[in-house]
Amino acid sequence: MCNVAADKNVECESENTMGKFEELSRKTAAEGAVLLFNKNHVLPLKQDEKISIFGRNQIEYYRSGTGSGGAVKVSYSTNLYDGLKNSGVVLVNDKLTDIYKEYIKEHPFDNGGGGWAAEPWFQKDLPLTKELVNEAALFSDKAIYCIGRTAGEDKDNLLEEGSFLLTKTEEQNLLLITNAFKETVVLLNTNNFIDMSFIDDLKDAGKVSAIIYAWAGGMEGGNAIADVLTGKVSPSGKLPDTIAEYKDYPSQNHGGEDFNIYEEDIYVGYRYFETFAPKKVKYEFGFGLSYTEFAISTGEAVVSENEIRIPVCVTNVGSYSGKEVVELYVSAPQGKLGKPAKELVTFAKTNELKPLEKQELTLCVKKDSLASYDDSGVTGFPYSYVLEAGKYDFYVGNSVRNTVLVEGFDLKETVCVKKLSQALAPRVAFNRLKPGKINDNNVYEKALEATPLNEVDLEKRILENIPEEIPYTGKKGIFLKDVKENRNTMDEFVAQLSDEDLSIIVRGEGMGHPDVTPGTASAFGSVSDNLKDLGIPLACAADGPSGVRMENGKTAVQLPIGTLLAATWNVPLVEELYTYEGKEIASNDVDTLLGPGMNIHRNPLNGRNFEYYSEDPLLTGLMGAAASTGIRNGGAFATVKHFAVNSQEKRRSFVNAILSERALREIYLKGFEIAVASGSVCSLMTSYNPVNGFYAASNYDLTTTILRNEWGYEGIVMTDWWAKMNDVVSGGEGVIQKTRDMVRAQNDLYMVVNNYGAEINNNQDDTLTSLKEGRLTRSELQRSAKNILGFVMNTKSFERVGLKKTVIPQALGVSLMEGRKVSAVIENINGSTYIDVEMEKDCYIEAKEDVVVTFIARMMSPDSNMVQNTAQIVVDNEPLMNIQTQGTQGAFINQKLIRVELKKGIHSIRPEVIKPHLIIERVELKVNK
Ligand code: BGC
C-alpha cells in the first residue's frame, strides 16, 4: 500500500550515516565486478607486486553515465590509480601514470562543449610507443589496461570506434602492451558492454591474461575495483546479459527511425542464444569467475501442489574467501506456445564463505510463475497464463550453461493459472520467432508464426470503465489533512475541486522549481494558490537513479550504475544500499527519486542500458523491487521508469515499439510487474516512445488495463519530461498538448510545464477544453486527482505544508566600477523594469530604496524541446537563481524565477552558462506590492 514511508530518525541519522552509505556503495561496486577470464591466477595482485597501469581512464575513471541518470554532483570521487596506490598492496608505476597525467593536461577531458547529450562516449587515449611500453615493462611484469566508455540518454551507442568498438589507438596500445608484458589485465570501466572481439582474440592468443568488467561503480568505483584487484574482495559478480558478437544478437533491427518490430519476440538475450544459437555465445548469461572455486551440490526436488523446493549446498573448495551465486533455470515443455530452452526462475547468493566453509540454501519456485502467456488461444486458453502439459526440468548452476539437471515434475494436462483479457496487442501484422524442430545437438531451428493482432474495441473498453463522477460541492472547508487523519474521505475532498483546479493538478512544474529543493526535476501537487489553500503540499521529484541530482551545487552520494547492481545478483545488498539512498533523498526534502530504471536490455547499443539492469525480467524485477523497497525503508519513494519498452534512445520520442502481447507480458512488462507486486512502488514514470501505436503517456491498456486493473497498482503515474501523447483510441501523431488522452489513459501527471506555468496553462494543453467539449469527463480527472493526492498525502511534503516559509534572498549591493553604467532604476511601486542582459556579462541596476522584486527571465535555446538546458542568474556575484528548462527551438519564452530583496543601492546582474545553449536576453524585475 502506498501509505507513509518513514524512517522517523532520518534527520538525526543522515549526517553520520553518510560514511556507511559510501562504504556500502564501495562494497556493492566491488560485488558487481565480473571477472570473465583469469589465466594462471594473474589476479588477485599480490602483496608488493609491481604493476603498470595504462589508459587515461585510470585517472578519469567513469563513475556513471551522462544525462539525468548520471548527473549527480559528488563531494569526491575515486579512480583506479588512487585506489590501487592507497590499497597499500601493490607498487604502482608512478612514472607511467605521471605521463598520463601530463597527457591529460595537454588533452583535457572533452565534454563535447557541455551541452545536452554532447559528451563523446570515449576520451582519446594516449597513443603508446614501443619505447614507452618497453620501459614500463622493465618496472613490472604485469600491466593493467583500463578502457573507458560512458553512455547516456538521448543518444545510442554506435557500431563505431570509440562507441561499441575499440578505437584504433586502443587496439594499437593493447598490441604493444600485450607484446611487452608477461601478463596483461584488461579492465573495462564501461557503462555498457563493448565489443569484445579484439580483446578475445588476444586472449585466445595467450596475450591477455585477465578480463574484468568493472562497469561504472559510482563515486567509490575506484576504491571498489582496487579491492577486487588486490584480493580484498573476491569477485562474485555475474553477467546480467549475454555477451556475443554484435551481429549475432537477435534484435538486429534496433535503431529504426520510426518503428522497430520485435520479431525475436520473447527470445531476448540468453532466451534466444540458448534456444537457437548456443555456439554464438562468448560469455554466457549468469557467468562470472571468482578467485576461489565452489562445489554446488543439489538434493532432490520436493514438488508440492503449488511449489518446487530444491535444496542446494555450496562449498568453498578453493583457497580464497568468496561468495557464489546459485541460479535456477526451468526448461518448460515446448507445448503449443514454444518456450526458450531455459529461463531463470530464481537465484540466491551465498554469504562470504571461507575456504572449506559451506552453506545450505533452498531454491523455491511457485509453479504458477513458470506459466507462459497465450496471446492467441492456441492452448485453448486465450489471453491467459498457462502451464502447458509436459515435463518441467530444472537446472541448477552458476551460469545459464554451467548447470546440473534436477528432475522437476510432469504435468499431465495444460492448466490455466490466470485468465486475463487481451491488452495492448499489436495492430501491425508481422511474423515472430518461434522454436521449430530440435536437432541432435539440442538446438532449435528457427520458425516463424503470425503474431496475434489486436481484437479489442478500445473505445468501448474505455467508455465502459469511466468512473462515476463525484458531484462538485465547491469549497467546504475540508483540507487534505482531514483526509489524512480520517475526518473526511478523499471523495469529499476532491468534490471541492473545480474543473479548473482539476486541470491544474494534473500538471507538474519544473525543472529547478524555486519552491522545492533547488536544482531538482519537478514540483507537483499544489501548483496553484487555490490548491495550496486546500492544504495540498508541493512535492518534489529529483533524478535518479544513481543518486540525488541537484543542479544547485549540492552534493550527494553517487551509486554504481544499474547494470553493475544487477551484476551483484545480491538483492538484499541492493535493498540495503537504497535504504541509505532513501535517507539521503528524504534529508534533502525530496519526496521521490526518478528511478530505478527498469527497461530490458534488448540490444547492447541502447544508450541507456547502463541505467537499466539486465536482459532478464526476473533479475530486473527483483533489483527494481529492492531499490524501491530500500528507498521506502529510508523514508522516501522511488519512481520506477520508463514504463515501458524504452529499448532505444535514438528518436526516443518517435520510435514505435511493435511487439506481441506475449513479449510484452513475459519480457518487457514483467520486471515492472514484479516490482509492483512487492508493494513498494507508489510512483511510476511512463516512457517517451509509443508502444504498439500508442504513446506510453496516453496508453490506456498499459496504464489502466494492465497496470492498475490487473496488477492492482494504486500509485501515481507521471509522464517523462515533456513527453508526447497521441489519441488514446486512434493513436496517430504525438504532441505535448494532449493531456486529455493522458488523463483518459490514467497517466495522472504531465511532467513538466514551466515553473508557475500550471495555473496559467502555459503549455496550452487540451484538458479544460476537452472537458468543456465533452471529450473528457470530470470523473476521469477526479480519478487522476485522487491518485496524485493519495501520493502526495503520504510523502513528507505533507509535513512541510505551512512549515516552509519562503526565504527571500537579500542582495546587498555592489560598488559601481568606473566606466560602468546603471541600466535601470527601481522604486518600490507596482510595475516592471526590464533590463537587457548579455550572457556572462554584468549589468547594473539601482534600487532607490529597499525593494522586493520577482525576477522573470526572457530566454531562448536553439535546442529541441526534449533537451535539458541549465543557466543561472548571478546577483551581486552570488548565484541566486538556477534555471533549468527544455530547449525552446529558437523561440523566446518568459520564465518566472524567484523573489529577491534588493537593498537600496547598486546591484549587478549576470546570466551565466551552466550547460551551453540557453541564452537569457532580458530580465524583468517585477514589483508586486
Ligand atoms: C529522462 C528521465 C528523467 C527526466 C528528468 C528525461 O530526459 O528520460 O529519465 O527523469 O528527464 O530529468
XYZ file of N, CA and C in Angstrom, residues 46-259:
642
model
N 49.393 -9.524 -5.961
C 49.959 -9.989 -4.677
C 50.585 -8.820 -3.906
N 50.828 -9.060 -2.625
C 51.459 -8.052 -1.775
C 52.803 -7.648 -2.388
N 53.037 -6.381 -2.498
C 54.275 -5.782 -3.010
C 54.556 -6.084 -4.484
N 53.549 -6.580 -5.168
C 53.726 -6.823 -6.594
C 53.754 -5.481 -7.330
N 54.570 -5.463 -8.391
C 54.659 -4.215 -9.155
C 53.653 -4.247 -10.307
N 53.112 -3.077 -10.594
C 52.076 -3.045 -11.627
C 52.153 -1.740 -12.423
N 52.031 -1.839 -13.728
C 51.997 -0.650 -14.598
C 50.573 -0.486 -15.110
N 50.036 0.717 -14.922
C 48.642 0.928 -15.361
C 48.630 1.825 -16.591
N 47.956 1.358 -17.628
C 47.816 2.122 -18.874
C 46.374 2.598 -19.024
N 46.234 3.655 -19.794
C 44.894 4.158 -20.112
C 44.562 5.388 -19.284
N 44.056 6.440 -19.951
C 43.759 7.680 -19.223
C 42.631 7.490 -18.222
N 41.804 6.480 -18.457
C 40.673 6.295 -17.548
C 41.093 5.805 -16.163
N 42.374 5.416 -16.018
C 42.848 5.110 -14.658
C 42.728 6.349 -13.778
N 42.766 7.543 -14.405
C 42.619 8.789 -13.647
C 41.206 9.346 -13.848
N 40.827 9.452 -15.105
C 39.463 9.945 -15.391
C 38.516 8.754 -15.374
N 38.445 8.135 -14.238
C 37.677 6.893 -14.097
C 36.181 7.224 -14.100
N 35.416 6.595 -15.006
C 33.982 6.907 -15.084
C 33.260 6.402 -13.844
N 32.442 7.289 -13.263
C 31.653 6.803 -12.131
C 30.213 6.520 -12.527
N 29.795 7.040 -13.672
C 28.433 6.784 -14.139
C 28.347 7.229 -15.584
N 27.133 7.225 -16.105
C 26.939 7.720 -17.460
C 26.554 9.193 -17.433
N 26.061 9.689 -18.576
C 25.693 11.103 -18.675
C 24.173 11.249 -18.587
N 23.701 12.500 -18.674
C 22.256 12.754 -18.675
C 21.683 12.660 -17.274
N 20.358 12.607 -17.225
C 19.692 12.668 -15.924
C 20.087 11.503 -15.020
N 20.415 10.380 -15.627
C 20.732 9.194 -14.828
C 22.135 9.196 -14.251
N 22.954 10.172 -14.649
C 24.326 10.152 -14.152
C 24.751 11.459 -13.498
N 23.906 12.497 -13.647
C 24.338 13.848 -13.260
C 24.220 14.105 -11.755
N 24.998 13.397 -10.988
C 24.992 13.631 -9.540
C 26.273 14.382 -9.192
N 26.142 15.472 -8.473
C 27.347 16.209 -8.070
C 27.887 15.540 -6.809
N 29.158 15.183 -6.863
C 29.725 14.434 -5.736
C 30.759 15.279 -4.993
N 30.974 14.936 -3.742
C 31.957 15.705 -2.970
C 33.371 15.213 -3.280
N 33.474 14.003 -3.760
C 34.770 13.469 -4.189
C 34.485 12.287 -5.092
N 35.496 11.842 -5.806
C 35.313 10.554 -6.474
C 36.650 9.836 -6.484
N 36.622 8.574 -6.738
C 37.835 7.769 -6.638
C 38.181 7.223 -8.016
N 39.452 6.924 -8.226
C 39.817 6.346 -9.517
C 40.695 5.119 -9.323
N 40.950 4.456 -10.410
C 41.685 3.187 -10.352
C 43.093 3.392 -9.794
N 43.772 4.426 -10.292
C 45.158 4.653 -9.879
C 45.242 4.900 -8.374
N 44.446 5.867 -7.890
C 44.497 6.167 -6.452
C 44.051 4.964 -5.635
N 43.028 4.289 -6.146
C 42.524 3.116 -5.423
C 43.633 2.103 -5.210
N 44.382 1.829 -6.274
C 45.462 0.840 -6.153
C 46.601 1.367 -5.293
N 46.925 2.645 -5.485
C 48.004 3.252 -4.683
C 47.669 3.157 -3.200
N 46.410 3.545 -2.893
C 46.025 3.605 -1.479
C 45.790 2.235 -0.864
N 45.743 1.211 -1.713
C 45.455 -0.133 -1.170
C 46.601 -0.604 -0.273
N 47.780 -0.047 -0.517
C 48.932 -0.488 0.271
C 49.382 -1.889 -0.116
N 48.814 -2.426 -1.174
C 49.174 -3.796 -1.557
C 50.241 -3.784 -2.647
N 50.034 -2.995 -3.676
C 50.924 -3.087 -4.836
C 51.822 -1.855 -4.977
N 52.847 -2.009 -5.770
C 53.706 -0.870 -6.082
C 53.368 -0.433 -7.500
N 52.842 0.772 -7.584
C 52.349 1.226 -8.890
C 53.457 1.985 -9.618
N 53.500 1.803 -10.907
C 54.464 2.503 -11.757
C 54.041 3.978 -11.892
N 54.491 4.783 -10.919
C 54.058 6.188 -10.886
C 54.553 6.975 -12.096
N 55.738 6.600 -12.537
C 56.315 7.334 -13.660
C 55.396 7.231 -14.883
N 54.866 6.039 -15.061
C 53.959 5.822 -16.193
C 52.685 6.648 -16.009
N 52.135 6.580 -14.809
C 50.901 7.339 -14.573
C 51.160 8.838 -14.721
N 52.351 9.287 -14.329
C 52.666 10.719 -14.497
C 52.600 11.118 -15.970
N 52.988 10.210 -16.833
C 52.920 10.509 -18.272
C 51.456 10.725 -18.682
N 50.584 9.883 -18.123
C 49.149 10.055 -18.419
C 48.629 11.372 -17.851
N 49.139 11.724 -16.656
C 48.674 12.984 -16.046
C 49.057 14.165 -16.943
N 50.271 14.108 -17.453
C 50.724 15.159 -18.367
C 49.860 15.187 -19.625
N 49.613 13.981 -20.148
C 48.820 13.854 -21.377
C 47.422 14.468 -21.169
N 46.860 14.199 -19.985
C 45.521 14.732 -19.701
C 45.562 16.258 -19.618
N 46.670 16.767 -19.061
C 46.798 18.240 -19.004
C 46.770 18.819 -20.410
N 47.486 18.138 -21.297
C 47.548 18.649 -22.678
C 46.292 18.324 -23.486
N 45.628 17.249 -23.105
C 44.404 16.841 -23.817
C 43.289 16.702 -22.794
N 42.782 17.844 -22.300
C 41.804 17.767 -21.217
C 40.529 17.027 -21.626
N 39.829 16.607 -20.613
C 38.581 15.855 -20.810
C 37.667 16.599 -21.778
N 37.224 15.913 -22.775
C 36.373 16.528 -23.799
C 34.910 16.267 -23.434
N 34.226 17.326 -23.007
C 32.807 17.118 -22.650
C 31.885 17.479 -23.816
N 32.460 17.612 -24.986
C 31.652 17.874 -26.182
C 31.042 19.269 -26.177
N 31.566 20.143 -25.318
C 31.029 21.501 -25.237
C 30.075 21.668 -24.065
N 29.740 20.575 -23.407
C 28.940 20.670 -22.181
C 27.439 20.641 -22.406
N 27.007 20.620 -23.670
C 25.561 20.606 -23.936
C 24.939 19.259 -23.619
N 23.633 19.206 -23.801
C 22.846 18.000 -23.529
C 23.258 16.876 -24.487
N 23.555 15.714 -23.943
C 23.932 14.529 -24.726
C 25.109 14.795 -25.666
N 25.967 15.736 -25.283
C 27.053 16.129 -26.185
C 28.355 15.394 -25.883
N 28.491 14.898 -24.678
C 29.769 14.285 -24.295
C 30.039 13.040 -25.145
N 31.239 12.967 -25.721
C 31.528 11.750 -26.506
C 31.578 10.521 -25.602
N 31.360 9.373 -26.187
C 31.318 8.139 -25.386
C 32.707 7.663 -24.944
N 33.758 8.304 -25.483
C 35.109 7.921 -25.045
C 35.999 9.149 -25.056
N 37.135 9.051 -24.422
C 38.133 10.115 -24.435
C 39.352 9.586 -25.182
N 39.925 10.446 -26.011
C 41.067 9.994 -26.825
C 42.203 9.573 -25.906
N 42.651 8.353 -26.095
C 43.697 7.845 -25.206
C 45.082 8.138 -25.781
N 46.057 8.160 -24.878
C 47.445 8.401 -25.278
C 47.914 7.286 -26.207
N 48.349 7.625 -27.434
C 48.892 6.569 -28.301
C 50.265 6.165 -27.765
N 50.434 4.913 -27.427
C 51.686 4.460 -26.810
C 52.763 4.241 -27.865
N 53.999 4.263 -27.400
C 55.094 3.905 -28.297
C 55.765 2.670 -27.723
N 56.500 1.995 -28.584
C 57.199 0.785 -28.167
C 58.161 1.107 -27.012
N 58.850 2.246 -27.149
C 59.850 2.622 -26.139
C 59.188 2.798 -24.785
N 58.080 3.533 -24.811
C 57.398 3.815 -23.541
C 56.928 2.517 -22.882
N 56.334 1.656 -23.689
C 55.793 0.402 -23.139
C 56.941 -0.490 -22.662
N 58.001 -0.549 -23.443
C 59.135 -1.403 -23.040
C 59.749 -0.907 -21.741
N 59.805 0.395 -21.619
C 60.376 0.937 -20.382
C 59.505 0.551 -19.180
N 58.192 0.662 -19.381
C 57.281 0.290 -18.287
C 57.432 -1.192 -17.953
N 57.689 -1.993 -18.995
C 57.816 -3.450 -18.766
C 59.080 -3.780 -17.984
N 60.008 -2.828 -17.934
C 61.188 -3.061 -17.087
C 60.810 -2.920 -15.617
N 59.768 -2.121 -15.372
C 59.321 -1.895 -13.985
C 58.520 -3.084 -13.460
N 57.631 -3.634 -14.300
C 56.757 -4.709 -13.797
C 56.492 -5.735 -14.886
N 56.107 -6.929 -14.452
C 55.723 -7.976 -15.403
C 54.255 -7.870 -15.786
N 53.507 -7.218 -14.889
C 52.067 -7.159 -15.112
C 51.631 -5.756 -15.508
N 50.675 -5.718 -16.410
C 50.101 -4.432 -16.809
C 48.588 -4.506 -16.678
N 47.998 -3.357 -16.403
C 46.539 -3.250 -16.491
C 46.263 -2.233 -17.577
N 45.375 -2.572 -18.514
C 44.934 -1.560 -19.466
C 43.484 -1.244 -19.151
N 43.273 0.013 -18.781
C 41.925 0.441 -18.390
C 41.252 1.114 -19.585
N 40.166 0.530 -20.027
C 39.431 1.080 -21.181
C 38.112 1.641 -20.672
N 37.802 2.866 -21.059
C 36.589 3.500 -20.534
C 35.589 3.861 -21.620
N 34.328 3.822 -21.260
C 33.241 4.301 -22.133
C 32.143 4.857 -21.250
N 31.643 6.007 -21.646
C 30.439 6.457 -20.969
C 29.235 6.129 -21.857
N 28.066 6.520 -21.438
C 26.844 6.308 -22.214
C 25.812 7.239 -21.599
N 24.693 7.386 -22.261
C 23.708 8.280 -21.662
C 22.465 8.400 -22.508
N 21.499 9.120 -21.957
C 20.209 9.207 -22.628
C 20.279 10.079 -23.884
N 19.292 9.909 -24.719
C 19.127 10.702 -25.925
C 20.177 10.401 -26.990
N 20.925 9.339 -26.813
C 21.964 9.000 -27.798
C 22.287 7.517 -27.631
N 22.212 6.774 -28.715
C 22.565 5.362 -28.622
C 24.055 5.159 -28.798
N 24.521 3.974 -28.423
C 25.869 3.572 -28.817
C 25.830 3.289 -30.305
N 26.978 3.385 -30.920
C 27.020 3.099 -32.351
C 28.034 2.004 -32.607
N 27.862 1.340 -33.712
C 28.843 0.311 -34.091
C 30.051 1.015 -34.674
N 30.632 1.862 -33.864
C 31.743 2.676 -34.355
C 32.857 2.666 -33.335
N 34.036 3.029 -33.824
C 35.170 3.163 -32.918
C 34.861 4.198 -31.846
N 35.243 3.889 -30.644
C 35.047 4.848 -29.561
C 33.660 4.759 -28.962
N 32.819 3.967 -29.607
C 31.493 3.739 -29.037
C 31.458 2.255 -28.669
N 30.772 1.423 -29.455
C 30.746 -0.009 -29.138
C 32.104 -0.667 -29.430
N 32.802 -0.122 -30.426
C 34.078 -0.740 -30.836
C 35.270 -0.032 -30.211
N 36.377 -0.752 -30.105
C 37.607 -0.126 -29.641
C 38.089 0.862 -30.695
N 38.834 1.872 -30.254
C 39.433 2.772 -31.242
C 40.714 2.117 -31.759
N 41.178 2.637 -32.876
C 42.431 2.109 -33.435
C 43.552 2.284 -32.415
N 43.547 3.438 -31.732
C 44.595 3.696 -30.730
C 44.522 2.639 -29.625
N 43.319 2.353 -29.173
C 43.184 1.350 -28.107
C 43.699 -0.010 -28.578
N 43.388 -0.346 -29.823
C 43.858 -1.635 -30.351
C 45.388 -1.659 -30.422
N 45.936 -0.573 -30.961
C 47.404 -0.489 -31.068
C 48.045 -0.576 -29.694
N 47.485 0.158 -28.765
C 48.018 0.158 -27.399
C 47.989 -1.245 -26.807
N 46.869 -1.911 -27.013
C 46.734 -3.263 -26.455
C 47.782 -4.202 -27.044
N 48.017 -4.047 -28.351
C 49.032 -4.897 -29.001
C 50.404 -4.642 -28.392
N 50.727 -3.353 -28.253
C 52.041 -3.008 -27.699
C 52.177 -3.527 -26.270
N 51.144 -3.318 -25.484
C 51.222 -3.732 -24.063
C 51.343 -5.251 -23.966
N 50.484 -5.951 -24.695
C 50.481 -7.417 -24.559
C 51.770 -8.027 -25.127
N 52.407 -7.326 -26.064
C 53.685 -7.848 -26.573
C 54.811 -7.647 -25.579
N 54.739 -6.553 -24.828
C 55.852 -6.224 -23.937
C 55.727 -6.857 -22.559
N 54.508 -7.058 -22.091
C 54.326 -7.536 -20.715
C 54.062 -9.037 -20.680
N 54.502 -9.657 -19.593
C 54.235 -11.101 -19.451
C 52.739 -11.328 -19.268
N 52.131 -10.430 -18.481
C 50.705 -10.617 -18.200
C 49.965 -9.283 -18.296
N 48.847 -9.295 -18.991
C 48.052 -8.068 -19.143
C 46.631 -8.311 -18.661
N 46.163 -7.388 -17.839
C 44.778 -7.431 -17.368
C 44.018 -6.347 -18.120
N 42.918 -6.698 -18.761
C 42.080 -5.679 -19.403
C 40.939 -5.339 -18.448
N 40.881 -4.082 -18.072
C 39.865 -3.647 -17.106
C 38.880 -2.723 -17.808
N 37.632 -3.110 -17.817
C 36.635 -2.368 -18.585
C 35.810 -1.480 -17.666
N 36.151 -0.202 -17.686
C 35.428 0.800 -16.901
C 34.368 1.401 -17.835
N 33.457 0.536 -18.247
C 32.481 0.946 -19.266
C 31.076 0.926 -18.685
N 30.251 1.827 -19.176
C 28.873 1.864 -18.702
C 28.034 0.764 -19.350
N 28.274 0.548 -20.634
C 27.574 -0.529 -21.329
C 28.608 -1.544 -21.795
N 28.123 -2.650 -22.317
C 29.051 -3.613 -22.908
C 29.757 -2.998 -24.096
N 30.959 -3.478 -24.356
C 31.590 -3.089 -25.620
C 31.901 -4.364 -26.399
N 32.282 -4.177 -27.625
C 32.635 -5.318 -28.460
C 33.884 -5.988 -27.888
N 33.844 -7.292 -27.751
C 34.944 -7.991 -27.088
C 35.871 -8.693 -28.079
N 35.574 -8.603 -29.372
C 36.301 -9.434 -30.350
C 37.814 -9.264 -30.258
N 38.263 -8.019 -30.282
C 39.701 -7.780 -30.327
C 40.376 -8.305 -29.061
N 39.747 -8.025 -27.946
C 40.313 -8.448 -26.653
C 40.327 -9.976 -26.582
N 39.244 -10.581 -27.051
C 39.175 -12.048 -27.009
C 40.200 -12.699 -27.932
N 40.439 -12.078 -29.078
C 41.459 -12.644 -29.976
C 42.808 -12.665 -29.268
N 43.112 -11.577 -28.586
C 44.383 -11.523 -27.847
C 44.395 -12.541 -26.708
N 43.248 -12.681 -26.093
C 43.128 -13.663 -25.007
C 43.386 -15.071 -25.564
N 42.744 -15.360 -26.692
C 42.906 -16.693 -27.287
C 44.354 -16.927 -27.727
N 45.035 -15.855 -28.085
C 46.439 -15.996 -28.481
C 47.358 -16.044 -27.252
N 46.775 -16.092 -26.078
C 47.557 -16.201 -24.838
C 48.167 -14.884 -24.398
N 47.682 -13.781 -24.936
C 48.329 -12.500 -24.628
C 47.625 -11.714 -23.534
N 46.324 -11.819 -23.501
C 45.598 -11.160 -22.408
C 45.365 -12.209 -21.330
N 45.720 -11.861 -20.087
C 45.624 -12.865 -19.021
C 44.357 -12.743 -18.194
N 43.779 -11.559 -18.152
C 42.535 -11.412 -17.370
C 41.673 -10.318 -17.987
N 40.367 -10.526 -17.874
C 39.417 -9.502 -18.350
C 38.393 -9.311 -17.244
N 38.168 -8.061 -16.896
C 37.187 -7.816 -15.835
C 36.304 -6.628 -16.197
N 35.005 -6.835 -16.122
C 34.068 -5.719 -16.275
C 33.911 -5.047 -14.923
N 34.466 -3.832 -14.818
C 34.349 -3.093 -13.556
C 33.128 -2.186 -13.607
N 32.602 -1.947 -14.806
C 31.475 -1.036 -15.041
C 31.823 0.360 -14.519
N 30.779 1.122 -14.224
C 30.956 2.432 -13.597
C 30.386 2.290 -12.194
N 31.267 2.387 -11.224
C 30.900 1.991 -9.853
C 30.529 3.123 -8.930
N 30.069 4.267 -9.495
C 29.722 5.380 -8.616
C 30.975 6.040 -8.072
N 30.813 6.883 -7.061
C 31.961 7.655 -6.576
C 32.998 6.798 -5.859
N 32.624 5.620 -5.434
C 33.576 4.725 -4.775
C 34.109 3.658 -5.733
N 33.830 3.853 -7.019
C 34.202 2.840 -8.013
C 35.688 2.528 -8.046
N 36.521 3.565 -7.903
C 37.980 3.361 -7.960
C 38.466 2.534 -6.787
N 37.977 2.851 -5.596
C 38.373 2.060 -4.424
C 37.852 0.644 -4.540
N 36.628 0.535 -5.042
C 35.994 -0.784 -5.101
C 36.768 -1.721 -6.026
N 37.165 -1.206 -7.184
C 37.840 -2.111 -8.121
C 39.237 -2.449 -7.596
N 39.824 -1.518 -6.843
C 41.116 -1.829 -6.219
C 40.934 -2.956 -5.199
N 39.810 -2.934 -4.491
C 39.538 -4.024 -3.531
C 39.511 -5.373 -4.240
N 38.939 -5.360 -5.432
C 38.823 -6.626 -6.179
C 40.190 -7.035 -6.729
N 40.885 -6.081 -7.340
C 42.166 -6.425 -7.977
C 43.181 -6.929 -6.953
N 43.119 -6.383 -5.749
C 44.119 -6.766 -4.747
C 43.652 -7.929 -3.879
N 42.474 -8.451 -4.160
C 42.039 -9.658 -3.467
C 41.381 -9.414 -2.123
N 41.203 -8.145 -1.753
C 40.474 -7.870 -0.513
C 39.052 -8.429 -0.640
N 38.552 -8.322 -1.879
C 37.231 -8.874 -2.190
C 37.398 -9.822 -3.368
N 36.897 -11.021 -3.215
C 36.948 -11.952 -4.346
C 35.775 -11.636 -5.268
N 35.988 -11.555 -6.567
C 34.862 -11.178 -7.431
C 33.705 -12.170 -7.306
N 32.500 -11.627 -7.296
C 31.339 -12.528 -7.240
C 30.229 -12.036 -8.153
N 30.569 -11.080 -9.052
C 29.577 -10.584 -9.996
C 29.342 -11.599 -11.107
N 28.131 -11.603 -11.617
C 27.756 -12.500 -12.720
C 27.107 -11.665 -13.815
N 27.308 -12.068 -15.048
C 26.792 -11.271 -16.170
C 25.268 -11.163 -16.145
N 24.761 -9.935 -16.228
C 23.311 -9.768 -16.330
C 22.822 -9.839 -17.774
N 23.760 -9.993 -18.708
C 23.435 -10.083 -20.140
C 24.367 -11.105 -20.785
N 23.951 -11.590 -21.938
C 24.808 -12.480 -22.713
C 25.784 -11.636 -23.527
N 27.033 -12.055 -23.591
C 27.975 -11.350 -24.476
C 28.216 -12.207 -25.716
N 27.952 -11.583 -26.864
C 28.176 -12.251 -28.153
C 28.690 -11.199 -29.123
N 28.960 -11.593 -30.338
C 29.305 -10.573 -31.333
C 28.040 -9.815 -31.709
N 28.207 -8.551 -32.033
C 27.006 -7.742 -32.267
C 26.090 -8.373 -33.312
N 26.690 -8.880 -34.368
C 25.877 -9.390 -35.490
C 25.032 -10.606 -35.081
N 25.359 -11.206 -33.958
C 24.630 -12.406 -33.563
C 23.451 -12.144 -32.629
N 23.294 -10.891 -32.170
C 22.129 -10.615 -31.313
C 20.864 -10.662 -32.164
N 19.764 -11.122 -31.598
C 18.554 -11.289 -32.410
C 17.872 -9.970 -32.790
N 18.118 -8.899 -32.053
C 17.389 -7.650 -32.294
C 18.132 -6.789 -33.311
N 18.424 -7.359 -34.476
C 19.223 -6.648 -35.474
C 18.531 -5.410 -36.028
N 17.210 -5.317 -35.850
C 16.541 -4.125 -36.390
C 16.524 -2.963 -35.395
N 17.279 -3.068 -34.328
C 17.421 -1.930 -33.403
C 17.896 -0.704 -34.201
N 17.405 0.450 -33.842
C 17.910 1.661 -34.491
C 16.978 2.250 -35.522
N 15.767 1.707 -35.647
C 14.815 2.239 -36.631
C 14.490 3.703 -36.362
N 14.076 4.382 -37.419
C 13.757 5.812 -37.286
C 12.377 6.005 -36.665
N 11.417 5.239 -37.181
C 10.029 5.448 -36.742
C 9.451 4.268 -35.984
N 9.983 3.086 -36.242
C 9.471 1.918 -35.513
C 10.516 0.809 -35.508
